[in-house]
Short mmCIF file of C-alpha atoms in Angstrom, two decimals:
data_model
loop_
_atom_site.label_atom_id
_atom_site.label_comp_id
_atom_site.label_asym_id
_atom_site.label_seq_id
_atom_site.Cartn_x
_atom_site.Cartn_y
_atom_site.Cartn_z
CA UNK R 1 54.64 94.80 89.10
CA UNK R 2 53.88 94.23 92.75
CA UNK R 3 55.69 91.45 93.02
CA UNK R 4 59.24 92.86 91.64
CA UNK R 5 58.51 95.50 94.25
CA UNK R 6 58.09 93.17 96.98
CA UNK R 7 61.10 91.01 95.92
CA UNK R 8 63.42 93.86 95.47
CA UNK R 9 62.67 95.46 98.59
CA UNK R 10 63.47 92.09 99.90
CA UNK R 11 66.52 91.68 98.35
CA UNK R 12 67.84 95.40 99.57
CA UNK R 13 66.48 94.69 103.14
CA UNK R 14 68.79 91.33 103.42
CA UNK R 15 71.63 93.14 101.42
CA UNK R 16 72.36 95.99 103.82
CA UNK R 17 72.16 93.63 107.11
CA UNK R 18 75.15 91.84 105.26
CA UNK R 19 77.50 95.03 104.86
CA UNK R 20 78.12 95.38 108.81
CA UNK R 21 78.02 92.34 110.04
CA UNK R 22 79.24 92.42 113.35
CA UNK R 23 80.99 94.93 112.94
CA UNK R 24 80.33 96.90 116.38
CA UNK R 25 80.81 93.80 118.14
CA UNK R 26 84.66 93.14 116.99
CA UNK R 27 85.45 96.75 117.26
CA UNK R 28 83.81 96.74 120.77
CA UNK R 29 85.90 93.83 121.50
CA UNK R 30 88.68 94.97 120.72
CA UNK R 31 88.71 98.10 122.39
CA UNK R 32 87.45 96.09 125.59
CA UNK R 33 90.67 93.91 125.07
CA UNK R 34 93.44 96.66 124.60
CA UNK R 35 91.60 98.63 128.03
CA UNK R 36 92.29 95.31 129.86
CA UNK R 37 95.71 94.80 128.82
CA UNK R 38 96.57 98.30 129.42
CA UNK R 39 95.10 98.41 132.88
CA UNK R 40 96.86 95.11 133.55
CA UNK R 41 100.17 96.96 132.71
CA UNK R 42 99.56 99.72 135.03
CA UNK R 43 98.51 96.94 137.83
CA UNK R 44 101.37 95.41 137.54
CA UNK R 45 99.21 92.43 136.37
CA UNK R 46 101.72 91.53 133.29
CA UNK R 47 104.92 91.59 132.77
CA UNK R 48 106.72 93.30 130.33
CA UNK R 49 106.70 89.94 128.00
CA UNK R 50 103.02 89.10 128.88
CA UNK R 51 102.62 92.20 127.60
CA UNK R 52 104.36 92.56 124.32
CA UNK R 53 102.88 89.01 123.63
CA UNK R 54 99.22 90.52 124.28
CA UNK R 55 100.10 92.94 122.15
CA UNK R 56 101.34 90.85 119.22
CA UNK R 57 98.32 88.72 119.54
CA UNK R 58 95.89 92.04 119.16
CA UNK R 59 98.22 93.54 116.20
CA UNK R 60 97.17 90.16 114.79
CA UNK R 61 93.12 90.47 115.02
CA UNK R 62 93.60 94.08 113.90
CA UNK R 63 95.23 92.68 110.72
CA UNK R 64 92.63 90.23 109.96
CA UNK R 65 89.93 92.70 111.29
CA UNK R 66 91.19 95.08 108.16
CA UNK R 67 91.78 92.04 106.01
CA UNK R 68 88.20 91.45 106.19
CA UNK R 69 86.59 94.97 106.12
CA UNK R 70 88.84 95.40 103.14
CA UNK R 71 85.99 94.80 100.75
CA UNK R 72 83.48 97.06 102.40
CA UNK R 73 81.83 93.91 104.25
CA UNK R 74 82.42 91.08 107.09
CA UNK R 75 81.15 87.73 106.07
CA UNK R 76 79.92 85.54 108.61
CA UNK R 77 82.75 83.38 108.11
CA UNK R 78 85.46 86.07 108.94
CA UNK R 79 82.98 86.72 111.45
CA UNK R 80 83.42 83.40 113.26
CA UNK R 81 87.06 83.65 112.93
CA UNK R 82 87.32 87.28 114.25
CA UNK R 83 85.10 86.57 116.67
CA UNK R 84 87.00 83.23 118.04
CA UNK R 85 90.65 84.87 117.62
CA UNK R 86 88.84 87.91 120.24
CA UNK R 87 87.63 84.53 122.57
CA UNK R 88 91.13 83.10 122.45
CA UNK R 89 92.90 86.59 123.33
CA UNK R 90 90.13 87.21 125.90
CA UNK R 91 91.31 84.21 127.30
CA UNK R 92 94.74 84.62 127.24
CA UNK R 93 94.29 88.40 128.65
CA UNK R 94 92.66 86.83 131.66
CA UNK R 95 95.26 83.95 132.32
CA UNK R 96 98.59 86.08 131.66
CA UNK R 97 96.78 88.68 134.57
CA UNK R 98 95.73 86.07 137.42
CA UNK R 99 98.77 84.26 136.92
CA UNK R 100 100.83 85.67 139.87
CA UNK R 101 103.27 87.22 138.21
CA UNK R 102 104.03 90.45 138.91
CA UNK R 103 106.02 93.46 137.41
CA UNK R 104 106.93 95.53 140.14
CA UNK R 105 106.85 99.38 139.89
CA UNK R 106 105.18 98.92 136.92
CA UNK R 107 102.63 102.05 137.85
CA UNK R 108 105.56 104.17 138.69
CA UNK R 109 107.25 103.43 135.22
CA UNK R 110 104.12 103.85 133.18
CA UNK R 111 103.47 106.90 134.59
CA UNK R 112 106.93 108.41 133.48
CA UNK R 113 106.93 107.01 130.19
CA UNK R 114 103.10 108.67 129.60
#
C-alpha cells in the first residue's frame, strides 16, 4: 500500500511540472520583444518596413505559441522551438535597431496616430 502511495505521488509531482512548461518564460519573452520593437518605433530606431517585418515575425511565435498551448501543455520540444524562434527575433530586434537607419519624425507620427 505504501508503495502505490509513494509512486503515485510521484507520478502527480512529475505530471504537473509538465503542464507549464516554460510557459512564463515565452510569454515573458514575448512581451519583452513587442516593448522593444515598439520603443524602437517611437525612437525612430526602425523603419516603417523593419517594423512591419518585426511584427510579422512575432505574429508568427504567437501562432506557434497557441499552436502549442492548444492542448493544455508545452512540451519541451515546442519548448526548444519557441524558445529559439524568441532567440532569432531577439536577434533580429537588435540588428534592424543599431543598424543606422532611421525613420525620421517617427515620435511625432506615433504620437498622432495613438
Amino acid at each position: 500500500m505504501k508503495r502505490i502511495l509513494t509512486a503515485a505521488a510521484i507520478a502527480t509531482l512529475t505530471a504537473t511540472g509538465a503542464f507549464a512548461y516554460g510557459d512564463e518564460t515565452i510569454d515573458a519573452n514575448r512581451d519583452a520583444q513587442r516593448q522593444r520593437i515598439e520603443q524602437g518605433r517611437y525612437n525612430g530606431e526602425l523603419t516603417r518596413r523593419e517594423y512591419r517585418d518585426l511584427k510579422a515575425e512575432q505574429a508568427k511565435i504567437d501562432a506557434d505559441i497557441a499552436r502549442a498551448k492548444a492542448d493544455g501543455r508545452i512540451t519541451k520540444r515546442e519548448y526548444s522551438k519557441i524558445h529559439d524562434e524568441q532567440i532569432g527575433s531577439y536577434r533580429h530586434i537588435k540588428s534592424e535597431s543599431s543598424d543606422g537607419q532611421k525613420s525620421f519624425w517617427r515620435r511625432w507620427l506615433y504620437q498622432t496616430r495613438n
